[in-house]
Amino acid sequence: MNSVKHLTEKFFRTTAMPFRKDTSVLYYNPLPKARWSQRQYLLYPVRMYRVVAPRVSSRKVNILEKAVLGMCRAGITEAAKIGHHLDIGTDLTALIISQLADRDYVDSRGNLTQKGQKVLEDETSSIAQEATAGFIFQDPWTGDLFPRFAEREDYADVRLNNSGFPELILGTTGRPNYQRAFMPQVKNTIEQQPSPNEIIKAVREHERTLKNVSRIKDDDDDDTWVFEKLPTLDRVSFINEEPTDLWLATCIYVPEDISSGNVWKVYDPFGLGDSPWLLRKLEKHRKNQTIQGLENFLLNMLGDQRKEQFNNLDDWLILADREACLQVEDKLTPAIRRWEELFDDIVALERLYIEAKEVTDSRIILDKINNILIASQNASERLFKVLQQEYSTHNVWTRLSQRTQHNHEPLNQFAQSAGFTIPLPPGLLSVDRNKIRMAAVHGNGSLRSLMLAALLATPDHSTHPLKVAAKKYPDLLHQLDQLAQKRNSYAGHATSQHTTQPLGLTHAVQQIDTVYRLVAGTLELSYQP
């Protein structure tokens, strides 16, 4: 009984105030890249654990393909015999062998090629190669992990000012730059050791973010990033069982665009762009008043002009949200609220459009339109994930060849049978089957992958939502492909200093209309533009 009580107190206990003014500050250069009118540093409390966790890895074969390759290496090359040993059907085995041959992993007789031998060796040894030591960061109020994984500790030099509060010492040794930082009072925290699943999720989200910010890539140019589900859970371990209490420095700023409904933003503490995740946390703290002085701190940043327009932040935020909600309900009827997350995504899209219409500065409109295109793609991807819940896409990827060029005709046939206009655009026909597999099996991937996974499932359901949508919007697949294309091309415009033909707000309006048509057509809702 005493041991149980001890464990409970150790892993889930209320603490008085573990974060002090002299607690060390982690600093990963969180300086916004966007233009700002005001900015201020904030110290967010975190519990840092040092762990060994599996790295996300790019794999070239799935588990069945790996098993078949192993059989071929052992000299068993006939489909019937392999199927018997693996307890899978002969037809499926023959298909897998054919696909492995397409990729030059086995020859015409089923014998392993040199390329296949190397792939099998790499896959077999990958488990021992992917573990790495690093740090994860936990919110002390909720126990949630930040979606980040750091392999090193970076600390800021700090001095205490005359009031006894810390100031960050930035700049150089000869020319120090002293920056004040808002330090919240931390009360009523919990201490709960994160689970292996939570750690793996944090590592995975960090890797995905790194890929997104490292380059502007084509919509379906992602690598295939997966986890070995069972082995990796066993390979998550804590180097230090007890966490270290630290401050994590980040930057809150007011966008230069004064007409924006995004009154304030939070930059990612690890230097990876704006952080909607942390913004939502701080907004919740502000509304619930769990961080004393946060609202006054934010209002002081906004300046007199905005404070004269609105009594507080709630007035500013509620106004745009209310108008956006009304617009969505007017266009799709209140029935859209049945799909809560999808509704929230479309409201966010409408709110961005409301903001963009108020912008007059041509420098800022680029970012606004880019945000609209991102939100349009996010809402469309959400819709296809909603459809997967009722109309499974789990095995539909097997209907395609490994060789992309061999899939052009079958994909056009699927589209025509569902009632869509053909031929499909090149962007859709060039999606790699492995990307479609990840979208079909795990719901991971970008818009093109998800929409093709849904299209491949249409023969299994006479009333599939895509067939229903095709009757009203036969060009819908072309419009969605255009959304993906404009999103990618506009990302280039938005980050280029030499834009010659930037897209206008009318292009964003067209993509918003595509989202509404997709949602209304598949969910059988009335749409009033």
PDB file of C-alpha atoms in Angstrom, residues 233-480:
ATOM      1  CA  LEU A 233       7.654   1.169 -28.016  1.00  0.00           C
ATOM      2  CA  ASP A 234      10.038  -1.195 -26.279  1.00  0.00           C
ATOM      3  CA  ARG A 235      12.975   0.982 -27.298  1.00  0.00           C
ATOM      4  CA  VAL A 236      11.699   4.164 -25.647  1.00  0.00           C
ATOM      5  CA  SER A 237      13.500   4.651 -22.354  1.00  0.00           C
ATOM      6  CA  PHE A 238      14.307   7.412 -19.888  1.00  0.00           C
ATOM      7  CA  ILE A 239      17.951   8.257 -19.357  1.00  0.00           C
ATOM      8  CA  ASN A 240      16.878  10.320 -16.355  1.00  0.00           C
ATOM      9  CA  GLU A 241      13.681   9.190 -14.641  1.00  0.00           C
ATOM     10  CA  GLU A 242      13.131  12.591 -13.040  1.00  0.00           C
ATOM     11  CA  PRO A 243      12.529  15.662 -15.220  1.00  0.00           C
ATOM     12  CA  THR A 244      14.340  18.983 -15.011  1.00  0.00           C
ATOM     13  CA  ASP A 245      12.228  22.096 -14.446  1.00  0.00           C
ATOM     14  CA  LEU A 246      13.192  24.833 -16.900  1.00  0.00           C
ATOM     15  CA  TRP A 247      11.937  27.962 -18.617  1.00  0.00           C
ATOM     16  CA  LEU A 248      11.588  27.767 -22.395  1.00  0.00           C
ATOM     17  CA  ALA A 249      12.019  31.131 -24.118  1.00  0.00           C
ATOM     18  CA  THR A 250       9.692  32.086 -26.934  1.00  0.00           C
ATOM     19  CA  CYS A 251       8.604  35.280 -28.626  1.00  0.00           C
ATOM     20  CA  ILE A 252       5.124  36.809 -28.736  1.00  0.00           C
ATOM     21  CA  TYR A 253       4.644  39.431 -31.410  1.00  0.00           C
ATOM     22  CA  VAL A 254       2.044  41.683 -32.962  1.00  0.00           C
ATOM     23  CA  PRO A 255       1.936  41.355 -36.773  1.00  0.00           C
ATOM     24  CA  GLU A 256       2.759  44.515 -38.684  1.00  0.00           C
ATOM     25  CA  ASP A 257      -0.635  44.310 -40.410  1.00  0.00           C
ATOM     26  CA  ILE A 258      -2.827  46.299 -38.025  1.00  0.00           C
ATOM     27  CA  SER A 259      -6.061  45.219 -39.745  1.00  0.00           C
ATOM     28  CA  SER A 260      -5.394  41.544 -39.124  1.00  0.00           C
ATOM     29  CA  GLY A 261      -7.795  39.547 -36.980  1.00  0.00           C
ATOM     30  CA  ASN A 262      -4.759  37.643 -35.707  1.00  0.00           C
ATOM     31  CA  VAL A 263      -4.107  40.150 -32.963  1.00  0.00           C
ATOM     32  CA  TRP A 264      -0.998  38.432 -31.668  1.00  0.00           C
ATOM     33  CA  LYS A 265       1.069  35.414 -32.597  1.00  0.00           C
ATOM     34  CA  VAL A 266       3.510  33.098 -30.856  1.00  0.00           C
ATOM     35  CA  TYR A 267       6.734  32.032 -32.474  1.00  0.00           C
ATOM     36  CA  ASP A 268       7.844  28.436 -32.087  1.00  0.00           C
ATOM     37  CA  PRO A 269      10.331  28.193 -29.169  1.00  0.00           C
ATOM     38  CA  PHE A 270      12.598  26.034 -31.351  1.00  0.00           C
ATOM     39  CA  GLY A 271      12.736  28.480 -34.257  1.00  0.00           C
ATOM     40  CA  LEU A 272      10.372  26.574 -36.575  1.00  0.00           C
ATOM     41  CA  GLY A 273       7.863  29.259 -37.561  1.00  0.00           C
ATOM     42  CA  ASP A 274       4.658  30.396 -35.883  1.00  0.00           C
ATOM     43  CA  SER A 275       3.203  27.989 -33.330  1.00  0.00           C
ATOM     44  CA  PRO A 276      -0.622  27.667 -33.447  1.00  0.00           C
ATOM     45  CA  TRP A 277      -0.275  24.885 -30.858  1.00  0.00           C
ATOM     46  CA  LEU A 278       1.301  27.176 -28.261  1.00  0.00           C
ATOM     47  CA  LEU A 279      -0.939  30.076 -29.261  1.00  0.00           C
ATOM     48  CA  ARG A 280      -4.021  27.996 -28.397  1.00  0.00           C
ATOM     49  CA  LYS A 281      -2.480  27.088 -25.045  1.00  0.00           C
ATOM     50  CA  LEU A 282      -1.761  30.695 -24.163  1.00  0.00           C
ATOM     51  CA  GLU A 283      -5.183  31.804 -25.347  1.00  0.00           C
ATOM     52  CA  LYS A 284      -6.739  29.197 -23.053  1.00  0.00           C
ATOM     53  CA  HIS A 285      -4.587  30.410 -20.158  1.00  0.00           C
ATOM     54  CA  ARG A 286      -5.724  33.962 -20.879  1.00  0.00           C
ATOM     55  CA  LYS A 287      -9.418  33.111 -21.000  1.00  0.00           C
ATOM     56  CA  ASN A 288      -9.252  30.910 -17.876  1.00  0.00           C
ATOM     57  CA  GLN A 289      -6.979  33.419 -16.099  1.00  0.00           C
ATOM     58  CA  THR A 290      -4.571  30.656 -15.116  1.00  0.00           C
ATOM     59  CA  ILE A 291      -1.606  32.928 -15.890  1.00  0.00           C
ATOM     60  CA  GLN A 292      -1.951  36.067 -13.837  1.00  0.00           C
ATOM     61  CA  GLY A 293      -1.131  39.244 -15.738  1.00  0.00           C
ATOM     62  CA  LEU A 294      -1.086  37.624 -19.195  1.00  0.00           C
ATOM     63  CA  GLU A 295      -3.994  39.669 -20.581  1.00  0.00           C
ATOM     64  CA  ASN A 296      -2.529  42.980 -19.377  1.00  0.00           C
ATOM     65  CA  PHE A 297       0.803  41.957 -20.851  1.00  0.00           C
ATOM     66  CA  LEU A 298      -0.842  41.313 -24.235  1.00  0.00           C
ATOM     67  CA  LEU A 299      -2.953  44.469 -24.157  1.00  0.00           C
ATOM     68  CA  ASN A 300       0.141  46.555 -23.469  1.00  0.00           C
ATOM     69  CA  MET A 301       1.752  45.031 -26.539  1.00  0.00           C
ATOM     70  CA  LEU A 302      -1.198  45.892 -28.765  1.00  0.00           C
ATOM     71  CA  GLY A 303      -0.795  49.608 -28.268  1.00  0.00           C
ATOM     72  CA  ASP A 304      -3.276  52.450 -27.858  1.00  0.00           C
ATOM     73  CA  GLN A 305      -4.830  52.252 -31.330  1.00  0.00           C
ATOM     74  CA  ARG A 306      -6.098  48.705 -30.877  1.00  0.00           C
ATOM     75  CA  LYS A 307      -7.068  49.231 -27.248  1.00  0.00           C
ATOM     76  CA  GLU A 308      -9.223  52.180 -28.287  1.00  0.00           C
ATOM     77  CA  GLN A 309     -11.061  50.015 -30.833  1.00  0.00           C
ATOM     78  CA  PHE A 310     -11.714  47.139 -28.446  1.00  0.00           C
ATOM     79  CA  ASN A 311     -12.096  46.978 -24.696  1.00  0.00           C
ATOM     80  CA  ASN A 312     -10.216  43.682 -24.514  1.00  0.00           C
ATOM     81  CA  LEU A 313      -8.955  40.821 -26.616  1.00  0.00           C
ATOM     82  CA  ASP A 314     -12.213  38.905 -26.428  1.00  0.00           C
ATOM     83  CA  ASP A 315     -14.068  41.667 -28.308  1.00  0.00           C
ATOM     84  CA  TRP A 316     -11.503  41.563 -31.090  1.00  0.00           C
ATOM     85  CA  LEU A 317     -11.453  37.790 -31.393  1.00  0.00           C
ATOM     86  CA  ILE A 318     -15.167  37.160 -30.979  1.00  0.00           C
ATOM     87  CA  LEU A 319     -16.104  39.640 -33.698  1.00  0.00           C
ATOM     88  CA  ALA A 320     -14.200  37.819 -36.451  1.00  0.00           C
ATOM     89  CA  ASP A 321     -15.156  34.369 -35.163  1.00  0.00           C
ATOM     90  CA  ARG A 322     -18.854  35.260 -34.997  1.00  0.00           C
ATOM     91  CA  GLU A 323     -18.921  36.560 -38.548  1.00  0.00           C
ATOM     92  CA  ALA A 324     -17.026  33.506 -39.818  1.00  0.00           C
ATOM     93  CA  CYS A 325     -19.398  31.079 -38.068  1.00  0.00           C
ATOM     94  CA  LEU A 326     -22.419  32.852 -39.545  1.00  0.00           C
ATOM     95  CA  GLN A 327     -20.898  32.737 -43.023  1.00  0.00           C
ATOM     96  CA  VAL A 328     -20.264  28.975 -42.804  1.00  0.00           C
ATOM     97  CA  GLU A 329     -23.746  28.244 -41.501  1.00  0.00           C
ATOM     98  CA  ASP A 330     -25.335  30.455 -44.149  1.00  0.00           C
ATOM     99  CA  LYS A 331     -23.445  28.726 -46.944  1.00  0.00           C
ATOM    100  CA  LEU A 332     -23.759  25.116 -45.744  1.00  0.00           C
ATOM    101  CA  THR A 333     -26.734  25.317 -43.317  1.00  0.00           C
ATOM    102  CA  PRO A 334     -26.280  24.681 -39.562  1.00  0.00           C
ATOM    103  CA  ALA A 335     -26.171  20.933 -40.283  1.00  0.00           C
ATOM    104  CA  ILE A 336     -22.422  21.302 -40.929  1.00  0.00           C
ATOM    105  CA  ARG A 337     -21.914  21.525 -37.156  1.00  0.00           C
ATOM    106  CA  ARG A 338     -22.437  17.750 -36.974  1.00  0.00           C
ATOM    107  CA  TRP A 339     -18.802  17.417 -38.098  1.00  0.00           C
ATOM    108  CA  GLU A 340     -17.199  19.506 -35.384  1.00  0.00           C
ATOM    109  CA  GLU A 341     -13.549  19.442 -36.449  1.00  0.00           C
ATOM    110  CA  LEU A 342     -14.429  20.006 -40.097  1.00  0.00           C
ATOM    111  CA  PHE A 343     -16.686  22.899 -39.095  1.00  0.00           C
ATOM    112  CA  ASP A 344     -13.836  24.460 -37.118  1.00  0.00           C
ATOM    113  CA  ASP A 345     -11.506  24.143 -40.110  1.00  0.00           C
ATOM    114  CA  ILE A 346     -13.969  25.885 -42.434  1.00  0.00           C
ATOM    115  CA  VAL A 347     -14.631  28.627 -39.863  1.00  0.00           C
ATOM    116  CA  ALA A 348     -10.874  29.214 -39.657  1.00  0.00           C
ATOM    117  CA  LEU A 349     -10.801  29.469 -43.445  1.00  0.00           C
ATOM    118  CA  GLU A 350     -13.648  32.001 -43.505  1.00  0.00           C
ATOM    119  CA  ARG A 351     -12.010  34.020 -40.778  1.00  0.00           C
ATOM    120  CA  LEU A 352      -8.789  34.255 -42.794  1.00  0.00           C
ATOM    121  CA  TYR A 353     -10.794  35.534 -45.763  1.00  0.00           C
ATOM    122  CA  ILE A 354     -12.504  38.145 -43.564  1.00  0.00           C
ATOM    123  CA  GLU A 355      -9.080  39.321 -42.437  1.00  0.00           C
ATOM    124  CA  ALA A 356      -7.660  39.345 -45.955  1.00  0.00           C
ATOM    125  CA  LYS A 357     -10.445  41.594 -47.257  1.00  0.00           C
ATOM    126  CA  GLU A 358      -9.377  44.265 -44.748  1.00  0.00           C
ATOM    127  CA  VAL A 359      -5.740  44.237 -45.818  1.00  0.00           C
ATOM    128  CA  THR A 360      -4.561  47.075 -48.060  1.00  0.00           C
ATOM    129  CA  ASP A 361      -0.789  46.589 -47.796  1.00  0.00           C
ATOM    130  CA  SER A 362       0.355  44.585 -50.844  1.00  0.00           C
ATOM    131  CA  ARG A 363       3.321  43.198 -48.872  1.00  0.00           C
ATOM    132  CA  ILE A 364       1.004  41.569 -46.356  1.00  0.00           C
ATOM    133  CA  ILE A 365      -1.617  40.276 -48.779  1.00  0.00           C
ATOM    134  CA  LEU A 366       0.842  37.609 -50.006  1.00  0.00           C
ATOM    135  CA  ASP A 367       1.006  36.000 -46.572  1.00  0.00           C
ATOM    136  CA  LYS A 368      -2.753  36.289 -46.138  1.00  0.00           C
ATOM    137  CA  ILE A 369      -3.529  34.513 -49.402  1.00  0.00           C
ATOM    138  CA  ASN A 370      -0.951  31.851 -48.630  1.00  0.00           C
ATOM    139  CA  ASN A 371      -2.670  31.225 -45.276  1.00  0.00           C
ATOM    140  CA  ILE A 372      -6.020  30.913 -47.053  1.00  0.00           C
ATOM    141  CA  LEU A 373      -4.618  28.323 -49.457  1.00  0.00           C
ATOM    142  CA  ILE A 374      -3.111  26.353 -46.569  1.00  0.00           C
ATOM    143  CA  ALA A 375      -6.416  26.446 -44.666  1.00  0.00           C
ATOM    144  CA  SER A 376      -8.303  25.398 -47.818  1.00  0.00           C
ATOM    145  CA  GLN A 377      -6.055  22.382 -48.237  1.00  0.00           C
ATOM    146  CA  ASN A 378      -6.315  21.501 -44.527  1.00  0.00           C
ATOM    147  CA  ALA A 379     -10.123  21.585 -44.642  1.00  0.00           C
ATOM    148  CA  SER A 380     -10.166  19.427 -47.792  1.00  0.00           C
ATOM    149  CA  GLU A 381      -7.820  16.886 -46.227  1.00  0.00           C
ATOM    150  CA  ARG A 382     -10.017  16.800 -43.122  1.00  0.00           C
ATOM    151  CA  LEU A 383     -13.051  16.009 -45.286  1.00  0.00           C
ATOM    152  CA  PHE A 384     -11.379  12.976 -46.821  1.00  0.00           C
ATOM    153  CA  LYS A 385     -10.366  11.732 -43.383  1.00  0.00           C
ATOM    154  CA  VAL A 386     -14.006  12.085 -42.303  1.00  0.00           C
ATOM    155  CA  LEU A 387     -15.062   9.938 -45.266  1.00  0.00           C
ATOM    156  CA  GLN A 388     -12.516   7.254 -44.342  1.00  0.00           C
ATOM    157  CA  GLN A 389     -14.287   6.690 -41.039  1.00  0.00           C
ATOM    158  CA  GLU A 390     -17.312   5.235 -42.854  1.00  0.00           C
ATOM    159  CA  TYR A 391     -15.885   4.258 -46.235  1.00  0.00           C
ATOM    160  CA  SER A 392     -12.706   2.291 -45.589  1.00  0.00           C
ATOM    161  CA  THR A 393      -9.740   2.766 -47.906  1.00  0.00           C
ATOM    162  CA  HIS A 394      -7.478   0.298 -46.147  1.00  0.00           C
ATOM    163  CA  ASN A 395      -6.611  -2.052 -49.035  1.00  0.00           C
ATOM    164  CA  VAL A 396      -7.500   0.045 -52.064  1.00  0.00           C
ATOM    165  CA  TRP A 397      -3.875   0.929 -52.824  1.00  0.00           C
ATOM    166  CA  THR A 398      -3.293  -2.666 -53.994  1.00  0.00           C
ATOM    167  CA  ARG A 399      -5.357  -1.823 -57.077  1.00  0.00           C
ATOM    168  CA  LEU A 400      -2.457   0.161 -58.475  1.00  0.00           C
ATOM    169  CA  SER A 401       0.894  -0.809 -59.937  1.00  0.00           C
ATOM    170  CA  GLN A 402       4.175   0.137 -58.326  1.00  0.00           C
ATOM    171  CA  ARG A 403       5.121   1.874 -61.551  1.00  0.00           C
ATOM    172  CA  THR A 404       3.411   5.240 -61.613  1.00  0.00           C
ATOM    173  CA  GLN A 405       3.195   5.437 -65.392  1.00  0.00           C
ATOM    174  CA  HIS A 406       1.177   2.195 -65.462  1.00  0.00           C
ATOM    175  CA  ASN A 407      -1.518   3.782 -63.260  1.00  0.00           C
ATOM    176  CA  HIS A 408      -2.604   6.544 -65.635  1.00  0.00           C
ATOM    177  CA  GLU A 409      -5.229   4.473 -67.428  1.00  0.00           C
ATOM    178  CA  PRO A 410      -6.618   2.709 -64.293  1.00  0.00           C
ATOM    179  CA  LEU A 411      -6.985   6.005 -62.414  1.00  0.00           C
ATOM    180  CA  ASN A 412      -8.822   7.568 -65.341  1.00  0.00           C
ATOM    181  CA  GLN A 413     -11.094   4.512 -65.428  1.00  0.00           C
ATOM    182  CA  PHE A 414     -11.860   4.823 -61.707  1.00  0.00           C
ATOM    183  CA  ALA A 415     -12.644   8.523 -62.153  1.00  0.00           C
ATOM    184  CA  GLN A 416     -14.862   7.936 -65.178  1.00  0.00           C
ATOM    185  CA  SER A 417     -16.772   5.143 -63.422  1.00  0.00           C
ATOM    186  CA  ALA A 418     -17.397   7.452 -60.458  1.00  0.00           C
ATOM    187  CA  GLY A 419     -18.744  10.137 -62.796  1.00  0.00           C
ATOM    188  CA  PHE A 420     -15.839  12.605 -62.911  1.00  0.00           C
ATOM    189  CA  THR A 421     -14.411  14.414 -65.900  1.00  0.00           C
ATOM    190  CA  ILE A 422     -11.418  12.729 -67.510  1.00  0.00           C
ATOM    191  CA  PRO A 423      -8.587  12.722 -68.296  1.00  0.00           C
ATOM    192  CA  LEU A 424      -7.355  13.526 -64.821  1.00  0.00           C
ATOM    193  CA  PRO A 425      -4.695  16.258 -64.555  1.00  0.00           C
ATOM    194  CA  PRO A 426      -1.000  15.236 -64.562  1.00  0.00           C
ATOM    195  CA  GLY A 427      -0.619  16.213 -60.885  1.00  0.00           C
ATOM    196  CA  LEU A 428      -3.044  13.466 -59.861  1.00  0.00           C
ATOM    197  CA  LEU A 429      -1.758  10.857 -62.280  1.00  0.00           C
ATOM    198  CA  SER A 430       1.826  11.257 -61.062  1.00  0.00           C
ATOM    199  CA  VAL A 431       1.228  10.485 -57.376  1.00  0.00           C
ATOM    200  CA  ASP A 432       3.388   7.588 -56.214  1.00  0.00           C
ATOM    201  CA  ARG A 433       1.489   4.501 -55.093  1.00  0.00           C
ATOM    202  CA  ASN A 434       3.359   4.395 -51.803  1.00  0.00           C
ATOM    203  CA  LYS A 435       1.984   7.840 -50.941  1.00  0.00           C
ATOM    204  CA  ILE A 436      -1.523   6.608 -51.720  1.00  0.00           C
ATOM    205  CA  ARG A 437      -0.906   3.564 -49.513  1.00  0.00           C
ATOM    206  CA  MET A 438       0.016   5.744 -46.542  1.00  0.00           C
ATOM    207  CA  ALA A 439      -3.077   7.873 -47.082  1.00  0.00           C
ATOM    208  CA  ALA A 440      -5.313   4.829 -47.486  1.00  0.00           C
ATOM    209  CA  VAL A 441      -4.013   2.826 -44.532  1.00  0.00           C
ATOM    210  CA  HIS A 442      -3.057   5.516 -42.016  1.00  0.00           C
ATOM    211  CA  GLY A 443      -4.855   8.666 -43.192  1.00  0.00           C
ATOM    212  CA  ASN A 444      -1.434  10.304 -43.570  1.00  0.00           C
ATOM    213  CA  GLY A 445      -0.417  12.340 -46.547  1.00  0.00           C
ATOM    214  CA  SER A 446      -1.360  15.360 -48.548  1.00  0.00           C
ATOM    215  CA  LEU A 447      -4.492  16.268 -50.442  1.00  0.00           C
ATOM    216  CA  ARG A 448      -3.751  14.443 -53.688  1.00  0.00           C
ATOM    217  CA  SER A 449      -2.925  11.184 -51.894  1.00  0.00           C
ATOM    218  CA  LEU A 450      -6.073  11.312 -49.775  1.00  0.00           C
ATOM    219  CA  MET A 451      -8.392  12.099 -52.663  1.00  0.00           C
ATOM    220  CA  LEU A 452      -6.972   9.268 -54.786  1.00  0.00           C
ATOM    221  CA  ALA A 453      -7.354   6.829 -51.891  1.00  0.00           C
ATOM    222  CA  ALA A 454     -11.021   7.840 -51.682  1.00  0.00           C
ATOM    223  CA  LEU A 455     -11.424   7.510 -55.450  1.00  0.00           C
ATOM    224  CA  LEU A 456     -10.014   3.964 -55.395  1.00  0.00           C
ATOM    225  CA  ALA A 457     -12.663   3.013 -52.810  1.00  0.00           C
ATOM    226  CA  THR A 458     -15.616   4.122 -54.969  1.00  0.00           C
ATOM    227  CA  PRO A 459     -16.191   0.730 -56.682  1.00  0.00           C
ATOM    228  CA  ASP A 460     -16.896  -0.845 -53.274  1.00  0.00           C
ATOM    229  CA  HIS A 461     -19.836   1.443 -52.458  1.00  0.00           C
ATOM    230  CA  SER A 462     -22.701   2.223 -54.809  1.00  0.00           C
ATOM    231  CA  THR A 463     -23.516   5.354 -52.795  1.00  0.00           C
ATOM    232  CA  HIS A 464     -19.975   6.497 -52.091  1.00  0.00           C
ATOM    233  CA  PRO A 465     -19.930  10.254 -51.321  1.00  0.00           C
ATOM    234  CA  LEU A 466     -17.537  10.951 -54.205  1.00  0.00           C
ATOM    235  CA  LYS A 467     -20.034   9.411 -56.623  1.00  0.00           C
ATOM    236  CA  VAL A 468     -22.733  11.607 -55.134  1.00  0.00           C
ATOM    237  CA  ALA A 469     -20.525  14.693 -55.465  1.00  0.00           C
ATOM    238  CA  ALA A 470     -19.606  13.822 -59.060  1.00  0.00           C
ATOM    239  CA  LYS A 471     -23.226  14.078 -60.155  1.00  0.00           C
ATOM    240  CA  LYS A 472     -23.267  17.761 -59.193  1.00  0.00           C
ATOM    241  CA  TYR A 473     -19.605  18.679 -59.627  1.00  0.00           C
ATOM    242  CA  PRO A 474     -18.014  16.426 -62.280  1.00  0.00           C
ATOM    243  CA  ASP A 475     -14.929  18.677 -62.407  1.00  0.00           C
ATOM    244  CA  LEU A 476     -14.328  18.456 -58.646  1.00  0.00           C
ATOM    245  CA  LEU A 477     -11.149  16.352 -58.881  1.00  0.00           C
ATOM    246  CA  HIS A 478      -9.660  18.860 -61.323  1.00  0.00           C
ATOM    247  CA  GLN A 479     -10.528  21.726 -58.982  1.00  0.00           C
ATOM    248  CA  LEU A 480      -8.954  19.963 -56.002  1.00  0.00           C
TER     249      LEU A 480
END
